[in-house]
Short mmCIF file of C-alpha atoms in Angstrom, two decimals:
data_model
loop_
_atom_site.label_atom_id
_atom_site.label_comp_id
_atom_site.label_asym_id
_atom_site.label_seq_id
_atom_site.Cartn_x
_atom_site.Cartn_y
_atom_site.Cartn_z
CA MET A 1 105.39 64.91 125.33
CA LYS A 2 108.46 67.08 124.67
CA LYS A 3 107.13 68.02 121.23
CA LEU A 4 103.85 69.13 122.76
CA ILE A 5 105.65 71.31 125.31
CA LYS A 6 107.76 72.93 122.58
CA LYS A 7 104.63 73.62 120.53
CA ILE A 8 102.92 75.25 123.51
CA LYS A 9 106.00 77.37 124.32
CA ARG A 10 106.10 78.68 120.74
CA LYS A 11 102.51 79.90 121.05
CA PHE A 12 103.24 81.80 124.26
CA LYS A 13 106.11 84.02 123.23
CA LYS A 14 107.70 86.44 125.64
CA TYR A 15 106.49 90.02 125.43
CA TYR A 16 108.01 93.16 126.86
CA ALA A 17 106.26 95.78 128.95
CA ILE A 18 107.65 99.30 129.07
CA LYS A 19 106.18 101.97 131.33
CA GLN A 20 105.15 105.35 129.97
CA HIS A 21 107.00 108.45 131.20
CA ASP A 22 103.79 110.48 131.22
CA ILE A 23 100.22 110.34 129.93
CA THR A 24 101.13 111.58 126.42
CA ASP A 25 103.73 108.88 125.74
CA CYS A 26 101.39 106.03 124.77
CA GLY A 27 102.38 106.09 121.07
CA PRO A 28 106.16 106.21 121.58
CA THR A 29 105.93 103.60 124.34
CA SER A 30 104.04 101.14 122.15
CA SER A 31 106.55 101.75 119.35
CA ALA A 32 109.38 101.07 121.80
CA MET A 33 107.76 97.79 122.85
CA ILE A 34 107.45 96.70 119.21
CA ALA A 35 111.09 97.66 118.60
CA LYS A 36 112.14 95.71 121.69
CA HIS A 37 110.27 92.65 120.41
CA TYR A 38 112.38 92.76 117.24
CA ASP A 39 115.62 93.31 119.23
CA LEU A 40 116.03 96.94 118.16
CA LYS A 41 117.51 99.21 120.80
CA ILE A 42 115.72 102.53 120.34
CA PRO A 43 115.09 104.57 123.50
CA ILE A 44 111.64 106.04 124.12
CA VAL A 45 113.16 109.52 124.23
CA LYS A 46 114.42 109.16 120.64
CA ILE A 47 111.07 107.79 119.41
CA ASN A 48 109.33 110.66 121.19
CA GLU A 49 111.59 113.24 119.48
CA ILE A 50 110.87 111.72 116.06
CA ALA A 51 107.11 111.64 116.74
CA ARG A 52 107.03 115.25 117.93
CA MET A 53 109.08 116.38 114.92
CA GLY A 54 106.58 114.65 112.62
CA ILE A 55 103.68 116.45 114.33
CA PHE A 56 105.52 119.78 114.06
CA LEU A 57 106.27 119.30 110.35
CA ASN A 58 102.69 118.25 109.66
CA ARG A 59 101.37 121.39 111.34
CA GLN A 60 103.81 123.55 109.36
CA LYS A 61 102.71 121.92 106.11
CA ASN A 62 99.02 122.54 106.88
CA TYR A 63 99.55 126.14 108.02
CA LYS A 64 97.60 128.52 105.75
CA GLY A 65 98.95 131.79 107.16
CA VAL A 66 95.74 132.62 109.02
CA PRO A 67 96.42 133.84 112.58
#
């Protein structure tokens, strides 16, 4: 019986829920939840800065000089 309970507990692992700061934070929030699952301590604010910097650099790279 104890082996069965251990097997069931392994299937239902704990997951973490983190609330979004605003409507545009779905990507950074999901990344923060994945990081939390793997015991990485990265705040949503830092993930958000990195994501926004990536978007900015991508736009700069694709800029053709047309106003």
